[in-house]
Coordinates of C-alpha atoms and ligand atoms in Angstrom, one line a residue:
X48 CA 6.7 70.5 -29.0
X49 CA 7.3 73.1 -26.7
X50 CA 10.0 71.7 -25.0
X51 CA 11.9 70.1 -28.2
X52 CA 11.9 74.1 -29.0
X53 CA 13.6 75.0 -25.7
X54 CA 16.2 72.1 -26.6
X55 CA 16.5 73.4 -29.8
X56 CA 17.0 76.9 -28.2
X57 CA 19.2 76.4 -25.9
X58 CA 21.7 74.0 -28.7
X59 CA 21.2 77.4 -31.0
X60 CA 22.4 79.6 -28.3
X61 CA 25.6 77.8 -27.1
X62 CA 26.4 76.7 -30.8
X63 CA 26.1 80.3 -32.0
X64 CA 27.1 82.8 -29.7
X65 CA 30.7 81.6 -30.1
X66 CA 30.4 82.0 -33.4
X67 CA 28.9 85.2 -33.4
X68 CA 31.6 86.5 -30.8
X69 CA 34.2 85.1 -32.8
X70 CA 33.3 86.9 -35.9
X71 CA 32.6 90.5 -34.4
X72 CA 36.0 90.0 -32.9
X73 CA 37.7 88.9 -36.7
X74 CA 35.9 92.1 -37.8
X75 CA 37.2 94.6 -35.1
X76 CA 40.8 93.0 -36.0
X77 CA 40.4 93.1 -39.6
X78 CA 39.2 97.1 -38.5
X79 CA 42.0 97.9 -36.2
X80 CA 44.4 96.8 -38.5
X81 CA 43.2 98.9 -41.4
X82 CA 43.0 101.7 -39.2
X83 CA 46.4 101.2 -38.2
X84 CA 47.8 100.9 -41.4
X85 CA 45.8 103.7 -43.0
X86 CA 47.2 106.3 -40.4
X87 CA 50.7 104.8 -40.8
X88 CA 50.9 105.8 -44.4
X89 CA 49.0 109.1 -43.7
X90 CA 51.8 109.4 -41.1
X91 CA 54.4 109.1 -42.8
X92 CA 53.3 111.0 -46.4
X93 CA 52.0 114.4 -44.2
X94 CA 55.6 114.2 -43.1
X95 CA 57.7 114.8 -46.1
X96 CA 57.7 117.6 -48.6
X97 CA 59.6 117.1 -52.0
X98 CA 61.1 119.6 -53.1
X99 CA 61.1 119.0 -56.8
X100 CA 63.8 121.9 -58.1
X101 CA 66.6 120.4 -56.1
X102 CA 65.3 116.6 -55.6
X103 CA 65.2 116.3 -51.7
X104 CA 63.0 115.6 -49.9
X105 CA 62.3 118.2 -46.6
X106 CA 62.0 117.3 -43.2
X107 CA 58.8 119.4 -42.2
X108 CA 59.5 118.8 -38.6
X109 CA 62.6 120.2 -38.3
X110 CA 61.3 123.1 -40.6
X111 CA 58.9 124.4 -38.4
X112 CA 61.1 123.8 -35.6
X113 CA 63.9 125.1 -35.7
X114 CA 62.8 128.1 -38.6
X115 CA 64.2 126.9 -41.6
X116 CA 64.4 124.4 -44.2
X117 CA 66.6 121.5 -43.8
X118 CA 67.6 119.6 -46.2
X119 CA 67.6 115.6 -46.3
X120 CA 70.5 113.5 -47.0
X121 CA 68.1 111.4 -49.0
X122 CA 68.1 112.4 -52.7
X123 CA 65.2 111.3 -55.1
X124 CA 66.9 111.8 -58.3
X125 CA 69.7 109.2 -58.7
X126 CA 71.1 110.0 -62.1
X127 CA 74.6 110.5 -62.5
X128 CA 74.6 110.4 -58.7
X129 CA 78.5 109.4 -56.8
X130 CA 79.9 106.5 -55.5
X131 CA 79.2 107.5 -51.5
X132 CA 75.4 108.6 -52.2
X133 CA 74.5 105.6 -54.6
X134 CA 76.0 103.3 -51.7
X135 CA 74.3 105.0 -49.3
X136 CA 70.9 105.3 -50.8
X137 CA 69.3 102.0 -49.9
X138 CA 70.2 102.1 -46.2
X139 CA 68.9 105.6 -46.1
X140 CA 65.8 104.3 -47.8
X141 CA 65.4 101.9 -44.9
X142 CA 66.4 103.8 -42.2
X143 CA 65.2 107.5 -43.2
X144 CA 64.0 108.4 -40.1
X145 CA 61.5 110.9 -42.1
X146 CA 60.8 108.2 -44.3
X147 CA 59.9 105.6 -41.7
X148 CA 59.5 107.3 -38.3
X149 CA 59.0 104.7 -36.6
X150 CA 62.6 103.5 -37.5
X151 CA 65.3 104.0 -34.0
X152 CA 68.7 104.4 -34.1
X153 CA 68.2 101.4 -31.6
X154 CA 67.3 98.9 -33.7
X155 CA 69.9 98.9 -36.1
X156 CA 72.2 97.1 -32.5
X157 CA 71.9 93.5 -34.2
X158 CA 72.9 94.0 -37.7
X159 CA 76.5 94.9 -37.2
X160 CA 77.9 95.6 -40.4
X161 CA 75.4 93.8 -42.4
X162 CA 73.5 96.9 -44.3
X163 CA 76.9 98.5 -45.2
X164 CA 78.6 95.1 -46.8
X165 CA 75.2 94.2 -48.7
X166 CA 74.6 98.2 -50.5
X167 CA 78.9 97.8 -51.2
X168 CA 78.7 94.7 -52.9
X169 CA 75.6 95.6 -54.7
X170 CA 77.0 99.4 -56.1
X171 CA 80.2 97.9 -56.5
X172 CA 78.7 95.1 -59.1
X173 CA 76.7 98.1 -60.7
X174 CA 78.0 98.3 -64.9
X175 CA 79.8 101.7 -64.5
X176 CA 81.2 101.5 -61.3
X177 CA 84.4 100.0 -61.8
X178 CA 84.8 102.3 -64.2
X179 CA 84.1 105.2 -62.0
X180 CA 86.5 103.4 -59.1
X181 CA 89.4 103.0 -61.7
X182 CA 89.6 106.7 -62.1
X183 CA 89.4 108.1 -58.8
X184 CA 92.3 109.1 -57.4
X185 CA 94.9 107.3 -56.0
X186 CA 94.0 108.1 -52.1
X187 CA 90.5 107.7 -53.0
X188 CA 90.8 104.7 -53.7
X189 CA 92.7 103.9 -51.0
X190 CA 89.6 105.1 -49.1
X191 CA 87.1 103.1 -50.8
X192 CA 88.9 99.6 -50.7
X193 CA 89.2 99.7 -46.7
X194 CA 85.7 101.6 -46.1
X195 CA 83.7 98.3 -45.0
X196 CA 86.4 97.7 -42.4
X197 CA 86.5 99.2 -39.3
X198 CA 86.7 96.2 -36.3
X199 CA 91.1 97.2 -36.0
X200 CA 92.4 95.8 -32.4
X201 CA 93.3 98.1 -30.3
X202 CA 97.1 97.9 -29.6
X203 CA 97.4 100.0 -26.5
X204 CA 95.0 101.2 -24.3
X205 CA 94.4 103.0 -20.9
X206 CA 93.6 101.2 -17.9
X207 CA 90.4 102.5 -16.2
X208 CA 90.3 105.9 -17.6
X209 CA 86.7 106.2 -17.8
X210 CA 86.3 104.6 -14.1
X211 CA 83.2 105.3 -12.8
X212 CA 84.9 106.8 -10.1
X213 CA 88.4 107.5 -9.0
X214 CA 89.2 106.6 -5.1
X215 CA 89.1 109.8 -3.5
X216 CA 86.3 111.6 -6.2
X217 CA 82.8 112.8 -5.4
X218 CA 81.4 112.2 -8.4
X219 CA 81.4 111.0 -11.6
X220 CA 83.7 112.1 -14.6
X221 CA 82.7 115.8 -16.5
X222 CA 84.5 115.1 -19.6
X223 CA 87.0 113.3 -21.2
X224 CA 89.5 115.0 -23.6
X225 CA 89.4 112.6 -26.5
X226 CA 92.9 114.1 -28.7
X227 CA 94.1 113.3 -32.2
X228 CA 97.4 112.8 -32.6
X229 CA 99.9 110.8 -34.3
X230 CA 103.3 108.8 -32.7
X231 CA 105.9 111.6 -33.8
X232 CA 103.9 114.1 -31.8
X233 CA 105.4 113.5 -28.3
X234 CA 105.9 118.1 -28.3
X235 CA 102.2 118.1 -28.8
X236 CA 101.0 115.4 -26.0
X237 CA 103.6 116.6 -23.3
X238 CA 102.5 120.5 -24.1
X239 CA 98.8 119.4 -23.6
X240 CA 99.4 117.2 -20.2
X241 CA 101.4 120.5 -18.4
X242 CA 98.6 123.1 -19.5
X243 CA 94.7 122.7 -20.4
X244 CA 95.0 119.0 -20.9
X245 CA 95.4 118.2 -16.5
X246 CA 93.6 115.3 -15.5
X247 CA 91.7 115.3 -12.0
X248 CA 89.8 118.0 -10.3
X249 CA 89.5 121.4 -12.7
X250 CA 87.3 124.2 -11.2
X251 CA 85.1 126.3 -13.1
X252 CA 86.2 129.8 -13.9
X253 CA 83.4 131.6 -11.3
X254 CA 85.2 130.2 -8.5
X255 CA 83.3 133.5 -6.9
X256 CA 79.7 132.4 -6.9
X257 CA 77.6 131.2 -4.0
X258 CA 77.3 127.3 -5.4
X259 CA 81.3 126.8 -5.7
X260 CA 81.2 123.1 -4.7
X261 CA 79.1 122.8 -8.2
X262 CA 81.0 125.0 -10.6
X263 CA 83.7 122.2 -11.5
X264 CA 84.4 118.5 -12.8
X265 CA 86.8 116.1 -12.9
X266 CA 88.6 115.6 -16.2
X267 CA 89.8 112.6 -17.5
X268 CA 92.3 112.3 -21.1
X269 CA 93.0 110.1 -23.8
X270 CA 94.9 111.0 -27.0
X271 CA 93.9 108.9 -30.0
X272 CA 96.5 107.1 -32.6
X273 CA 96.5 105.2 -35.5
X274 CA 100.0 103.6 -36.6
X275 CA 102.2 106.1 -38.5
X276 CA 104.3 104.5 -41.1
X277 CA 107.3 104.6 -39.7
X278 CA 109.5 103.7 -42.7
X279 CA 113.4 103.7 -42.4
X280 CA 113.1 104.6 -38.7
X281 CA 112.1 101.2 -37.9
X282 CA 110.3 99.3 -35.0
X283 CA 111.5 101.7 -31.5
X284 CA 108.4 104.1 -32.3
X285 CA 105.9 101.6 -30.9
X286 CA 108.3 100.8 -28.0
X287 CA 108.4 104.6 -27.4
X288 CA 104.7 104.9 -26.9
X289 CA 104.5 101.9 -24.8
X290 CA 106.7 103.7 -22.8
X291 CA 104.4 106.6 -22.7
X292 CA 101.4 104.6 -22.4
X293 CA 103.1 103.7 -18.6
X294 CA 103.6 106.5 -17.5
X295 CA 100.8 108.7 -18.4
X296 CA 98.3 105.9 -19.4
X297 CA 96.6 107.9 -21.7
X298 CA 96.9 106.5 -24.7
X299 CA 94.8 104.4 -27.3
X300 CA 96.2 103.3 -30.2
X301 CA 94.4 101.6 -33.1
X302 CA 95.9 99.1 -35.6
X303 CA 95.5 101.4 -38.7
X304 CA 97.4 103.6 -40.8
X305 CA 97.7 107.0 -39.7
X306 CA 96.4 108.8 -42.7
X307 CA 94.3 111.8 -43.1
X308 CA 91.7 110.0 -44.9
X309 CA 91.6 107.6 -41.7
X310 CA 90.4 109.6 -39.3
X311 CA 87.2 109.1 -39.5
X312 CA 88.0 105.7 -37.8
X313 CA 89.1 107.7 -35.1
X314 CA 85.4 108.6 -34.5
X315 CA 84.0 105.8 -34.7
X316 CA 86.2 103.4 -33.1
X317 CA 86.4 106.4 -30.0
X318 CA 82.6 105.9 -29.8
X319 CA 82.8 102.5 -29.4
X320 CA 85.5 102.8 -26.8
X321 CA 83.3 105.0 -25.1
X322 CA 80.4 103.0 -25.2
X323 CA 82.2 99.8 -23.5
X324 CA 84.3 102.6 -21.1
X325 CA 82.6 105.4 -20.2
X326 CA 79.3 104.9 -19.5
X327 CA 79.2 107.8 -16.7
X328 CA 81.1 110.4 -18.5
X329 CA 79.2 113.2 -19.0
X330 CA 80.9 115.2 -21.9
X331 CA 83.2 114.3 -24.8
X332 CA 85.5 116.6 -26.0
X333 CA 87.3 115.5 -29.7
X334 CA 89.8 117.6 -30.8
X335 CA 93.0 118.0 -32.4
X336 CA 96.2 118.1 -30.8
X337 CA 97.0 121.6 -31.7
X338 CA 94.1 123.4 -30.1
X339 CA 94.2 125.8 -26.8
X340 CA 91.3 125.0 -24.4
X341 CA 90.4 127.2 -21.9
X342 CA 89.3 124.5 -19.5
X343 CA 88.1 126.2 -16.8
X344 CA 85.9 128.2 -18.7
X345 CA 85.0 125.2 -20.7
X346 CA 84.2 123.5 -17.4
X347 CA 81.7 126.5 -16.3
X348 CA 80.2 126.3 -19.5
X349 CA 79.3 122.6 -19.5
X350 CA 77.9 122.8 -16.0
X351 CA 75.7 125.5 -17.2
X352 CA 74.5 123.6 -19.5
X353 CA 73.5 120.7 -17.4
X354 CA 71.5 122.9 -15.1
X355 CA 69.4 124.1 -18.0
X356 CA 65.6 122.8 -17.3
X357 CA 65.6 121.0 -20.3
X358 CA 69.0 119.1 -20.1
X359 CA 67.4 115.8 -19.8
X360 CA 66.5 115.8 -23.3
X361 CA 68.8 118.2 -24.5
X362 CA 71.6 116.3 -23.6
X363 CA 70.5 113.5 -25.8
X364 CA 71.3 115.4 -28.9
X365 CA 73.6 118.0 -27.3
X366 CA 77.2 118.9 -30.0
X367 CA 78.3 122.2 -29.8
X368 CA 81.3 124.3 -32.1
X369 CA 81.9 125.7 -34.8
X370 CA 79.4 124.7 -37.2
X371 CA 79.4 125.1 -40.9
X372 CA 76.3 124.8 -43.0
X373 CA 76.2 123.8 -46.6
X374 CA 79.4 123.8 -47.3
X375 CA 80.2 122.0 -50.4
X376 CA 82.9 119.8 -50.9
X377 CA 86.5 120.2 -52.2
X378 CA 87.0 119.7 -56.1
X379 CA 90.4 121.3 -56.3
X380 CA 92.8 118.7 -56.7
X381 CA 95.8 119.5 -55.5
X382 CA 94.0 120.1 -52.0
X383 CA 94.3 117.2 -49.2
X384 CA 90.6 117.8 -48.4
X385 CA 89.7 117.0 -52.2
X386 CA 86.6 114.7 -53.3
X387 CA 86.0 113.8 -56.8
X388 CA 82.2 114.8 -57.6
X389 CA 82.3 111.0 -58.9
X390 CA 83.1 110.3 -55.1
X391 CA 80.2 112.7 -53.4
X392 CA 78.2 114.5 -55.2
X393 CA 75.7 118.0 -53.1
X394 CA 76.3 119.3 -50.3
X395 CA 77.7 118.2 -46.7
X396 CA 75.6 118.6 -43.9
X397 CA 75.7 121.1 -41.2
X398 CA 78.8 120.1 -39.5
X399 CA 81.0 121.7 -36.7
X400 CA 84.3 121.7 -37.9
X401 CA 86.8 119.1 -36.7
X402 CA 89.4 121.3 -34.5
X403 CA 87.4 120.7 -31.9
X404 CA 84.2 119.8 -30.8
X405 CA 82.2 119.0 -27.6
X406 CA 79.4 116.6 -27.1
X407 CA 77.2 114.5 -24.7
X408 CA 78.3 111.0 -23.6
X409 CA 74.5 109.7 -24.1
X410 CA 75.5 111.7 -27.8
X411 CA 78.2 109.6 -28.0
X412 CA 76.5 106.2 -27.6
X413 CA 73.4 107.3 -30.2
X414 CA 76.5 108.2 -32.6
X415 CA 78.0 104.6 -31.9
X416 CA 75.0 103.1 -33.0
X417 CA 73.6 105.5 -36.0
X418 CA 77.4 105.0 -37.7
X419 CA 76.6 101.2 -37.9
X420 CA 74.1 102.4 -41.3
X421 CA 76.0 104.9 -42.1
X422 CA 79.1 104.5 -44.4
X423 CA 82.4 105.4 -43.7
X424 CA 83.3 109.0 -45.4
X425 CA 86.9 110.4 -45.7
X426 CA 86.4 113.4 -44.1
X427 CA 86.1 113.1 -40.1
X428 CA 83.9 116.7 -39.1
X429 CA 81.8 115.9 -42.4
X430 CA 81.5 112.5 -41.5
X431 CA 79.9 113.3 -37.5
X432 CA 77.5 115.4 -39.3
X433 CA 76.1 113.0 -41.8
X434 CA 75.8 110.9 -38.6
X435 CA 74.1 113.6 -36.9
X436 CA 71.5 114.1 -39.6
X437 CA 70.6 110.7 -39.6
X438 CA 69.6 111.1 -35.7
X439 CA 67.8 114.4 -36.4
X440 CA 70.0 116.1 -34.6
X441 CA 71.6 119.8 -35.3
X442 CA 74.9 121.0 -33.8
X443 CA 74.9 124.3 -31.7
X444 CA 76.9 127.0 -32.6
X445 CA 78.8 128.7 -30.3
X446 CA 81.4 131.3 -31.9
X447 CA 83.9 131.0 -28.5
X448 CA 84.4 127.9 -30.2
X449 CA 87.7 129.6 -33.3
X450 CA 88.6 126.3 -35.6
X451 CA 89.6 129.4 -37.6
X452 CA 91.5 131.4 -35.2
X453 CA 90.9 134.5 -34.1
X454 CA 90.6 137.4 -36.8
X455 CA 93.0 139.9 -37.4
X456 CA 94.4 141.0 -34.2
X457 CA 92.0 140.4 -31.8
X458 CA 94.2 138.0 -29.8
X459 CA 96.5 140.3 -29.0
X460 CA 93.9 142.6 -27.2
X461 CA 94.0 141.8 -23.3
X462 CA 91.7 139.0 -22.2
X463 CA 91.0 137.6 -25.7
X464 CA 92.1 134.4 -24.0
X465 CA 89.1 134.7 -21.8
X466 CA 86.6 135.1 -24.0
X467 CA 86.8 131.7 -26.0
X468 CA 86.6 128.4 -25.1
X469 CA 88.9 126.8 -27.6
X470 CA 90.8 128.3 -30.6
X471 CA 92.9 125.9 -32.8
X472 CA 96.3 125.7 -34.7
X473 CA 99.0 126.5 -31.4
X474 CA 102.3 125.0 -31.2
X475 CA 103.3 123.2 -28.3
X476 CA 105.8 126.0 -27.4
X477 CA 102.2 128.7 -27.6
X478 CA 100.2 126.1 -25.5
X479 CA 102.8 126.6 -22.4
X480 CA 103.1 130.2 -22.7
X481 CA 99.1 130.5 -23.3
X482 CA 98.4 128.6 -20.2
X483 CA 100.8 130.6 -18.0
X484 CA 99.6 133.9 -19.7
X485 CA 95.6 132.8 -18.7
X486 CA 97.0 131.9 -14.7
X487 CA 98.7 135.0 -14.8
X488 CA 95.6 137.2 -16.4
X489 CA 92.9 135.4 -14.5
X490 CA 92.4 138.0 -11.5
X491 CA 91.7 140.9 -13.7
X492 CA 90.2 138.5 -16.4
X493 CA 87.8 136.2 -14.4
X494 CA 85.0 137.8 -15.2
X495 CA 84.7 138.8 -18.7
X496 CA 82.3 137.2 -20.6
X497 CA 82.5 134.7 -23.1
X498 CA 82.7 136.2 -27.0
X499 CA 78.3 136.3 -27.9
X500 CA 78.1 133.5 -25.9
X501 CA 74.2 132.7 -26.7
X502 CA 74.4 129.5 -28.1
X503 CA 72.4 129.4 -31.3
X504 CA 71.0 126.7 -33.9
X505 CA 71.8 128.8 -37.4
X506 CA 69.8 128.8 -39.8
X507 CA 71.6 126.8 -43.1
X508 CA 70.8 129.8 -45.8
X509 CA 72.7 132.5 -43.4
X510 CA 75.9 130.5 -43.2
X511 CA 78.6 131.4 -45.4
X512 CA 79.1 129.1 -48.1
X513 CA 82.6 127.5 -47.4
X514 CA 84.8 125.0 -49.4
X515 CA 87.4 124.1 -46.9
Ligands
NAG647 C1 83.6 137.6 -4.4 O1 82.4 137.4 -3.6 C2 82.2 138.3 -2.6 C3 81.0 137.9 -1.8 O2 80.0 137.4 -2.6 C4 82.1 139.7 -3.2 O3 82.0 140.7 -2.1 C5 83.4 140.0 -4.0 O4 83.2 141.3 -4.6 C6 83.6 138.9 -5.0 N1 84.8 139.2 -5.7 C7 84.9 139.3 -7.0 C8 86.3 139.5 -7.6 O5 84.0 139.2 -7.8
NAG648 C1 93.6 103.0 -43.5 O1 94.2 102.0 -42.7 C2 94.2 100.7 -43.3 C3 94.7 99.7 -42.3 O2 96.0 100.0 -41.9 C4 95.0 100.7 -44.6 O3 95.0 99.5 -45.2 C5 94.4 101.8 -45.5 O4 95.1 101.9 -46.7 C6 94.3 103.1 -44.8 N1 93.5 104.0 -45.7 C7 93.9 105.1 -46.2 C8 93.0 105.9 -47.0 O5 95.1 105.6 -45.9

C-alpha cells in the first residue's frame, strides 16, 4: 500500500509540477501584459491637455519645458476644417508623437510615400472636396495636383561636394551653403562665389584667441535649381548651366518647374541629397540667393555652439534664425504668399523665416525622414516648421539673423556689418562692395559683438503676430 502511494506520488509530482509551472507562468504573462498596457494608456492620456476653447490639443512637455504653451498641429474639431489639415489629419493621428510617444521619426523609413498617397486619395473622394478643389485658385491648384510627387531626377549635380574629406583637409566639412536660385541668376551665383560664398578653409572672426587652430571650418557650396520656363528663349539655358556646373561644380538642378509655390521641393529633395551626400557635414545653411553672410562670424558662431556641453543632444534638434511665431497665413489675394482658408485653415507653426536659416546635418537627416508623413505645403519656411513640430523640435532665435533687414538706419552706423550674421535682400552689385567693406572694417571691427546675441527659444504669445 505504502509503496503503490510513493508510485502514485512520485507520477503526481512529475505530471503536475509542469502543469503548475506552466500556469503561474500564463498568469505572470497574462499580468505583465495588463500592466503594460494599463501604463501605456495612462502614458499616453497624462500626456495631453485639450484645450477645449480653441480645439488642440497641448503638448504638456514642451509646456513645462520650455515656459509656455504650445500648441499642436493636431486639431480635434474637424468641421469646416481645409483641404491641407483634413489631408493631414489621419497621418498626424498615427504619428502624433504626443498622441503615441512611442511613435519615431525612424520608423516611418519603410513606408515611402505610402501614408501621404492613401489620406490624398481618401480626402480627395470626400463629397465636398472637389467642390472645394474646383474653386481654389488657379496656382493652388497647380499646387495640389503635383503635391504627392516629389521623386524629380536630378539633372545636374556636383561631384563629391560633400566628400568626407578633401585631399589636403584636416577634418571634416563645417557647413555647406545650400542657395536658392533660379537659371537667369548667374549676377547672383558669381556675386556669392567672389565674397561670403568661398569654398575651402574660412577662419572664424577671433582669429586672436589662444585655440586659433579650432576657431574655423571648411565650407563647402551648392546653389539649388529647379527648371525655369524658359519660353521663347529656347533650349541654350540648360547648356549654360552645364557650363557652369564645370567649372564651379556647384550646382544641383532638379527636374521641376521653378515656381514659387515649388520650393518647398527644394527642401525636401536638398535633405535627401544630403542624406545620400553628406553624411559628415556638420551644418546646413539654406538660404536665398540674395542674402549677405558674414561667414567668418557665422563660422565662430557655429563652433561655439559645438563646444557647448550639451551639443551632443542639442545638435539633434539644433535650427537657428529668425523665427516667427503664430503667424497666420495670407488671405489677401492679390499677394504671392496667398492661401485660401479652404486651403489651410489656423495658424502656422513657429517657423524661422526662409531668407536664411542654419541647421544641424543630424537635423537635416531627422527632417528627411519626418517629411515622408508630412504633406507637401506651398510655402517653403512654413513648411520646415510644420516638419519641425512633428519632431518636437523648436527653432532658436537669434535676432543677428535680419530676413527683414536692418531697421531704419542702423546699417549705415559703422560696424553694423559686424554685428549680424546674415541680413537678406542685397543685390549682387551690394554683395561685392559689402564683402570688401567687412575686409576693409575688420581690424577696428573684429571684436564687436554680435547684435543680443543670447540665443533664445521665444515664447509663441510674445511674438508679434505677422501675416507675411
Ligand atoms: C591679440 O592677442 C595678444 C596676446 O594674447 C594680445 O596682447 C593683443 O592685444 C590681441 N590683439 C587684439 C587686437 O585683440
Ligand atoms: C511644380 O513642378 C511640376 C513639375 O515640373 C509642375 O508640373 C507643377 O505644375 C509645378 N507646381 C507649381 C505649383 O508650379
Amino acid at each position: 500500500m505504502a509503496r503503490c502511494w510513493c508510485r502514485l506520488r512520485s507520477v503526481l509530482i512529475c505530471v503536475c509540477t509542469p502543469c503548475l509551472c506552466l500556469a503561474l507562468l500564463f498568469v505572470y504573462i497574462s499580468v505583465m501584459i495588463c500592466l503594460n498596457l494599463n501604463s501605456y494608456a495612462m502614458r499616453s492620456t497624462a500626456r495631453v491637455n485639450y484645450d477645449v476653447e480653441n480645439n488642440h490639443f497641448i503638448a504638456q512637455e514642451t509646456s513645462s519645458r520650455d515656459g509656455f504653451d504650445l500648441k499642436t498641429f493636431w486639431e480635434k474639431n474637424m468641421e469646416g476644417i481645409g483641404f491641407w489639415n483634413e489631408l493631414q489629419r489621419t497621418i498626424d493621428h498615427n504619428f502624433n508623437p504626443i498622441l503615441h510617444p512611442k511613435t519615431k521619426a525612424g520608423s516611418t523609413r519603410d513606408f515611402d510615400g505610402f501614408f501621404l498617397k492613401q489620406s490624398f486619395s481618401e480626402v480627395t473622394f470626400m463629397d465636398n472636396m472637389k467642390n472645394i478643389f474646383d474653386n481654389f485658385p488657379q496656382q493652388i491648384q497647380q499646387f495640389a495636383s503635383h503635391m504627392l510627387i516629389r521623386d524629380y531626377p536630378i539633372l545636374i549635380q556636383p561631384d563629391g561636394v560633400c566628400r568626407a574629406k578633401g585631399r589636403h583637409e584636416k577634418e571634416q566639412p563645417l557647413i555647406l551653403f545650400a542657395i536658392k536660385t533660379t537659371e537667369f541668376n548667374f549676377k547672383n551665383r558669381q556675386a556669392i562665389r567672389q565674397t561670403w560664398g568661398q569654398v575651402g578653409w574660412v577662419a572664424g572672426a577671433k582669429r586672436n584667441s589662444s585655440d586659433k587652430t579650432e576657431l574655423g571650418g571648411y565650407v563647402r557650396r551648392v546653389f539649388l535649381l529647379g527648371k525655369e520656363d524658359t519660353g521663347a528663349l529656347g533650349t541654350h539655358v540648360s547648356d549654360l548651366l552645364m557650363m557652369e556646373s564645370k567649372t564651379y561644380g556647384d550646382i544641383l538642378q532638379w527636374d521641376f518647374r521653378d515656381t514659387f509655390f515649388n520650393l518647398t521641393l527644394k527642401d525636401v529633395l536638398l535633405w535627401s541629397w544630403f542624406s545620400q551626400n553628406c553624411n559628415q557635414v556638420k551644418f546646413v545653411l539654406k538660404g536665398d540667393d540674395d542674402v549677405f553672410v558674414n561667414t567668418p562670424k557665422l563660422i565662430t558662431y557655429l563652433r561655439e555652439q559645438l563646444r557647448k556641453p550639451q551639443a551632443k543632444t542639442t545638435m539633434e534638434e539644433f535650427l537657428v534664425g529668425d523665427v516667427i511665431g503664430s503667424a497666420i497665413p495670407n488671405r489677401v489675394r492679390k499677394s504671392k504668399y496667398f492661401i485660401p482658408d479652404t486651403f489651410y485653415k489656423g495658424h502656422y507653426p513657429m517657423y524661422a523665416g526662409g531668407g536664411g536659416v542654419v541647421y544641424s546635418g543630424l537635423l537635416a537627416k531627422r527632417l528627411h525622414e519626418i517629411s515622408k508623413t508630412v504633406h507637401l505645403f506651398p510655402i517653403d519656411d512654413v513648411y520646415v516648421g510644420m516638419c519641425m513640430i512633428r519632431l518636437n523640435a523648436l527653432p532658436i532665435h537669434n535676432p543677428a539673423f535680419l530676413t527683414f533687414d536692418f531697421s531704419g538706419k542702423e546699417d549705415e552706423e559703422p560696424c553694423s556689418y559686424h554685428t549680424i550674421l546674415l541680413v537678406h535682400r542685397r543685390t549682387p552689385e551690394q554683395l561685392v562692395s559689402l564683402w570688401a567693406d567687412l575686409k576693409k572694417t575688420w581690424k577696428r571691427c573684429q571684436d564687436v559683438p554680435l547684435r543680443n546675441s543670447d540665443d533664445k527659444k521665444i515664447p509663441q504669445k510674445n511674438l508679434p503676430k505677422l501675416s507675411l
